[in-house]
Short mmCIF file of C-alpha atoms and ligand atoms in Angstrom, two decimals:
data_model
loop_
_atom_site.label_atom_id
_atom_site.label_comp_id
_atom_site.label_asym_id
_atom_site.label_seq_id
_atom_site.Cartn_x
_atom_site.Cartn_y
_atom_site.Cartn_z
CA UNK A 1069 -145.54 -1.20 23.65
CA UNK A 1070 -146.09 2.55 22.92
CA UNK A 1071 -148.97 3.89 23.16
CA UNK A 1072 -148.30 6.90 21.14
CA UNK A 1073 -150.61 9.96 21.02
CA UNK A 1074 -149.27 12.56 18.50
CA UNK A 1075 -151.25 15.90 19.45
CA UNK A 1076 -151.53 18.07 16.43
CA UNK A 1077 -151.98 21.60 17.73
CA UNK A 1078 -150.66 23.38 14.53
CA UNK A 1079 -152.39 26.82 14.68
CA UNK A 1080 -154.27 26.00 11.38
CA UNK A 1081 -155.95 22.83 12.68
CA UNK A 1082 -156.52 24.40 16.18
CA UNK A 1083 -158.39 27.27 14.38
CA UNK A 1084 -160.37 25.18 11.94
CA UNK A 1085 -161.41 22.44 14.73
CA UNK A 1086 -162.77 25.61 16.56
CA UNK A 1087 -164.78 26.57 13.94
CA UNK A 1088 -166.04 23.03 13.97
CA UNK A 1089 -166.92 22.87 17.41
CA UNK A 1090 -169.18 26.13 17.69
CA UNK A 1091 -172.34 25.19 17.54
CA UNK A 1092 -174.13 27.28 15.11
CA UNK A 1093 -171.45 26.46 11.89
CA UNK A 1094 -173.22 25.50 9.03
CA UNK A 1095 -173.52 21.82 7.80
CA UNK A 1096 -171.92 23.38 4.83
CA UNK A 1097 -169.44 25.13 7.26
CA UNK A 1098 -168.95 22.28 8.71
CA UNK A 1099 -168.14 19.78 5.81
CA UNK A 1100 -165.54 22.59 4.24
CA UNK A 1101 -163.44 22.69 7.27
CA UNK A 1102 -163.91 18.52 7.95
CA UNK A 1103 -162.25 18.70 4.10
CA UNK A 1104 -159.89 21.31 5.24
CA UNK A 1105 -158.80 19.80 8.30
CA UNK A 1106 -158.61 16.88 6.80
CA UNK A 1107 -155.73 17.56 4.35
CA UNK A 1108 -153.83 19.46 7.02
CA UNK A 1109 -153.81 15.90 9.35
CA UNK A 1110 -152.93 13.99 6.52
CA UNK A 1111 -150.08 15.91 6.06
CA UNK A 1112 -149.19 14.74 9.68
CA UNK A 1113 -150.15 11.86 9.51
CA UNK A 1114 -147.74 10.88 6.64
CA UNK A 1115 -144.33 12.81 8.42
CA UNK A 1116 -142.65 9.70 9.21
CA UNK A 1117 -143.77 7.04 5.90
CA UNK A 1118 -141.44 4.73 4.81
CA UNK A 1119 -139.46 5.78 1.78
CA UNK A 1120 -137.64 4.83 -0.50
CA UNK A 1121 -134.76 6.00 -3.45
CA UNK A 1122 -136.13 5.49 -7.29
CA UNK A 1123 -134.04 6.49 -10.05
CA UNK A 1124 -135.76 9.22 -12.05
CA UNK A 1125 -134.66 11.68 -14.95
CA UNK A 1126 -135.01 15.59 -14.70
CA UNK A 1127 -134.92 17.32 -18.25
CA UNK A 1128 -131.27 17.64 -17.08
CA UNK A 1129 -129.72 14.47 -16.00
CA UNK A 1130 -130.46 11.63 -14.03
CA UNK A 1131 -130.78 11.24 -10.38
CA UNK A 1132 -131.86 9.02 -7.29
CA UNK A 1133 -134.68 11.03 -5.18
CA UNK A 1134 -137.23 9.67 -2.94
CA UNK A 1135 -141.01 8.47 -3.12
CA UNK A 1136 -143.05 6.76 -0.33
CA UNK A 1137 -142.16 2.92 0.10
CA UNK A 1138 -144.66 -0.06 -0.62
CA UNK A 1139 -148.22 -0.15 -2.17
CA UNK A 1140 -150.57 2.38 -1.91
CA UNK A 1141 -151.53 3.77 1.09
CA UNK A 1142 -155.28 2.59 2.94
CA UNK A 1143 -157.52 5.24 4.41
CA UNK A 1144 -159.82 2.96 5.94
CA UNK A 1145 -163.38 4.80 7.04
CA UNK A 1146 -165.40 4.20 9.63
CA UNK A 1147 -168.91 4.60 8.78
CA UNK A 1148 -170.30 7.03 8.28
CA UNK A 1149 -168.81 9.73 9.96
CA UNK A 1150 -164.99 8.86 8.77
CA UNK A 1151 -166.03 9.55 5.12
CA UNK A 1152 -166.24 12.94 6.09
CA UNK A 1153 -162.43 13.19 6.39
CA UNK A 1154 -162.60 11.34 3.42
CA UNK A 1155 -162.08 13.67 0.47
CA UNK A 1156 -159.24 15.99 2.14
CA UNK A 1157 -157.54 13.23 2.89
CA UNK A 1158 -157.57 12.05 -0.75
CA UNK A 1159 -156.77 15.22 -2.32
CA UNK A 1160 -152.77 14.54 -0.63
CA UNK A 1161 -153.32 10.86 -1.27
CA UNK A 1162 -154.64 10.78 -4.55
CA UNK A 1163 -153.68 7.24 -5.09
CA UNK A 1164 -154.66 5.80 -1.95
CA UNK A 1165 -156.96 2.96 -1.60
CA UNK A 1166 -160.20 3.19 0.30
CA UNK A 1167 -161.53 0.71 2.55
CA UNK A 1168 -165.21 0.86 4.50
CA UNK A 1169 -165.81 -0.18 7.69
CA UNK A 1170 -169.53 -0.38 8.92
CA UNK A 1171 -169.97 -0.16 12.36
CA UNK A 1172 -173.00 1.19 14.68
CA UNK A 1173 -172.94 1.73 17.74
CA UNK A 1174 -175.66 -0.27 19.90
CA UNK A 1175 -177.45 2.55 22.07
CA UNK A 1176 -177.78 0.45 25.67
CA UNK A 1177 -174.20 -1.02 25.61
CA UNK A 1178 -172.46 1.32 23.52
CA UNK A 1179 -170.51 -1.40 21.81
CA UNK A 1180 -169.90 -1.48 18.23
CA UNK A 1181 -171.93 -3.98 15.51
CA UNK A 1182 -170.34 -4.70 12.46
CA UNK A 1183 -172.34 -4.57 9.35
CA UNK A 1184 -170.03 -3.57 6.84
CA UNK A 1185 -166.10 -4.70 5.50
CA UNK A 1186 -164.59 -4.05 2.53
CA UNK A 1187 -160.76 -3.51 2.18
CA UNK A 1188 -158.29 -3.33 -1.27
CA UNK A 1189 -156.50 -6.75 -1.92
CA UNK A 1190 -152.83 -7.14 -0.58
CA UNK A 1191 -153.11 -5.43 2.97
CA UNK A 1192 -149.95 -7.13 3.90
CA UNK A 1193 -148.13 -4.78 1.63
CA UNK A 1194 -150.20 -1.55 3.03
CA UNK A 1195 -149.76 1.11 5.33
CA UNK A 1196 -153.91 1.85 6.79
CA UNK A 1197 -154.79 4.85 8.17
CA UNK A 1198 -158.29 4.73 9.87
CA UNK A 1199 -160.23 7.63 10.11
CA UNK A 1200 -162.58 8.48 12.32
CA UNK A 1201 -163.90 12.12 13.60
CA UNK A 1202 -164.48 11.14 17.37
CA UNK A 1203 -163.20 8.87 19.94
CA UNK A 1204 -164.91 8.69 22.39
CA UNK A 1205 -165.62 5.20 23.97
CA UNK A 1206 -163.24 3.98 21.76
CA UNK A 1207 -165.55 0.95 21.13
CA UNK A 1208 -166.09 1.45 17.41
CA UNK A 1209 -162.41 2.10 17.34
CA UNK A 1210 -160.86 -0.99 19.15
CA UNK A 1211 -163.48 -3.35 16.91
CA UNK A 1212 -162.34 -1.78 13.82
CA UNK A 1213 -158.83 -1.95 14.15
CA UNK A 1214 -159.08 -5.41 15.18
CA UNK A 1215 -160.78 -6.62 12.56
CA UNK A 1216 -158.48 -5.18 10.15
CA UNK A 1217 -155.40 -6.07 12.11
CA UNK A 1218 -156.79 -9.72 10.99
CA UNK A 1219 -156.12 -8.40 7.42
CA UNK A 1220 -152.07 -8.42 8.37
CA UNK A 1221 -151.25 -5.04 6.88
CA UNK A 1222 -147.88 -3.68 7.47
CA UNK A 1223 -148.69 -0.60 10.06
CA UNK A 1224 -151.99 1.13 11.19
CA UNK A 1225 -152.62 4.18 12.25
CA UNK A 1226 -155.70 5.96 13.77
CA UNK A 1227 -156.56 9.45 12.81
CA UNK A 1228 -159.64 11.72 14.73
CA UNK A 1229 -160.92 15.34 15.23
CA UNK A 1230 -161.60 14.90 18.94
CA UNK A 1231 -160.66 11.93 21.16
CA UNK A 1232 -160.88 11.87 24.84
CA UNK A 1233 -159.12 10.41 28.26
CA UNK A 1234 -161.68 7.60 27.82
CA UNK A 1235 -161.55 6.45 24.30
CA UNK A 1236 -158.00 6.68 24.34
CA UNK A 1237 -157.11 4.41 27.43
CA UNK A 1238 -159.39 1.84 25.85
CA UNK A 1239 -158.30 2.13 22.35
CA UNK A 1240 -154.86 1.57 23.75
CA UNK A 1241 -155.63 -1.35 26.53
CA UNK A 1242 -156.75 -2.70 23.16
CA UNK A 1243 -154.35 -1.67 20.43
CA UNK A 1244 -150.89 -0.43 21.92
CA UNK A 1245 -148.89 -0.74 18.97
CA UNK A 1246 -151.13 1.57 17.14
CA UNK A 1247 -150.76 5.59 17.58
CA UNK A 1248 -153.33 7.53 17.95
CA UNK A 1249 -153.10 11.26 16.05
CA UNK A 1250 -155.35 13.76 17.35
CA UNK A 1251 -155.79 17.69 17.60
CA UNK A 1252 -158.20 17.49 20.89
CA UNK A 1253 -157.63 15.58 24.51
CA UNK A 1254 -161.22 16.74 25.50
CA UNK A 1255 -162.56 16.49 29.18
CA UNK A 1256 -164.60 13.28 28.84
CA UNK A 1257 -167.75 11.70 28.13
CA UNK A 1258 -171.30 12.37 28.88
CA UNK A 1259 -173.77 9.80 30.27
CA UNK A 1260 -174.80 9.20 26.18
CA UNK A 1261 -171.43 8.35 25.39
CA UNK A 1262 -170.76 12.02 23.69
CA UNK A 1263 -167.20 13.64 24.53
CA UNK A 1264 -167.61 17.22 26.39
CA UNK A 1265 -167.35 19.51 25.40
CA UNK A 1266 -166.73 18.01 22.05
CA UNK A 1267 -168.55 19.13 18.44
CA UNK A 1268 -172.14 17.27 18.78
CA UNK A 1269 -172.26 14.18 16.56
CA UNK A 1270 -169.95 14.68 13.97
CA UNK A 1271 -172.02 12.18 11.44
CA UNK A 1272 -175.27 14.55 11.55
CA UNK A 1273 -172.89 17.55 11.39
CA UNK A 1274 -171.44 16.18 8.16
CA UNK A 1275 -174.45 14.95 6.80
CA UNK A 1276 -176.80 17.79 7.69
CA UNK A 1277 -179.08 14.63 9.21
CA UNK A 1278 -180.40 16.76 12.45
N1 URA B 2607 -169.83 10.23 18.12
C1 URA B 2607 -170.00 11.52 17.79
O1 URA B 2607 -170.33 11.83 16.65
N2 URA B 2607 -169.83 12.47 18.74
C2 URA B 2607 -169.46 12.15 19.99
O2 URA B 2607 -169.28 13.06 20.81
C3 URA B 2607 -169.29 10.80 20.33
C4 URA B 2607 -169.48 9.86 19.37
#
């Protein structure tokens, strides 16, 4: 079992997630470099696809070159906060499908409720990639995955802004097999379940909502 955690610390998203963390940034701040951000992790995120060789013609002559492999990728959103990743994510994948998944999180046991599911037809034949800004008790993340695990696609990943020790030991208790890509390993969580130092909550950030 792996247990992989890919830490993206390319200047670019370092820089933008910094801007994202202070706390006076704009919601409209804010949403720009979520969209940034965004297309710079998909861009990581998608290193290592499967490919494969199609025959294509230049205005030249023929040749075999490469495209991704299988049926359109999945970005699969966790509610509501993932849609904020949403859009960048999009703008590299502009064929990708996109899946909801409604979750809240109950405020006395911090686990996650599902009120929402809706994924594209033939998962079996998809690559997911589930998006989520934080992970921090990585309860929201653990029920989401394993509900759509129960869809059989080919490979999931899981995508955030700002994970910590916490949410990643129990996404991955849960969940070995799927890797976890992340630009911030923060200290930990506070007694409300927020990750420290962290960005706030990254849905009313988005959302302008506080
Ligand atoms: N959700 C957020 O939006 N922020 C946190 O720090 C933890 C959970």
């Amino acid at each position: 079992m792996s247990r992989d955690v890919h830490l993206i610390d390319h200047p670019l998203v370092q820089h933008k997630l910094t801007l994202m963390r202070r706390k006076d940034t704009s919601t409209k701040s804010f949403r720009e470099l979520a969209h940034e951000i965004s297309i710079l992790l998909a861009y990581e995120l998608t290193r290592d696809m499967p490919m494969q060789e199609v025959e294509i013609e230049t205005p030249l002559e023929r040749m075999t070159s490469r495209m991704i492999d299988g049926k359109k990728v999945v970005l699969a959103s966790i509610l509501r906060a993932g849609n904020g990743l949403l859009d960048g994510m999009l703008q590299v994948l502009p064929a990708a499908r996109v899946g909801h998944i409604g979750l809240y999180r109950d405020p006395v046991s911090l686990q996650a409720v599902e009120y929402y599911f809706k994924m594209p037809q033939d998962m079996q034949e998809r690559d997911v990639i589930v998006l989520d800004p934080m992970l921090a008790t990585g309860n929201s993340a653990v029920a989401a995955v394993t509900r759509l695990k129960a869809t059989g696609p080919r490979s999931i990943r899981f995508v955030c802004l700002v994970s910590c020790p916490e949410g990643i030991r129990t996404f991955h208790e849960h969940h070995p097999d799927v890797p976890i890509y992340t630009p911030a390993i923060d200290r930990g969580l506070n007694d409300h379940g927020y990750i420290v130092p962290g960005l706030g909550d990254a849905g009313d950030r988005i959302f302008g909502t506080k």
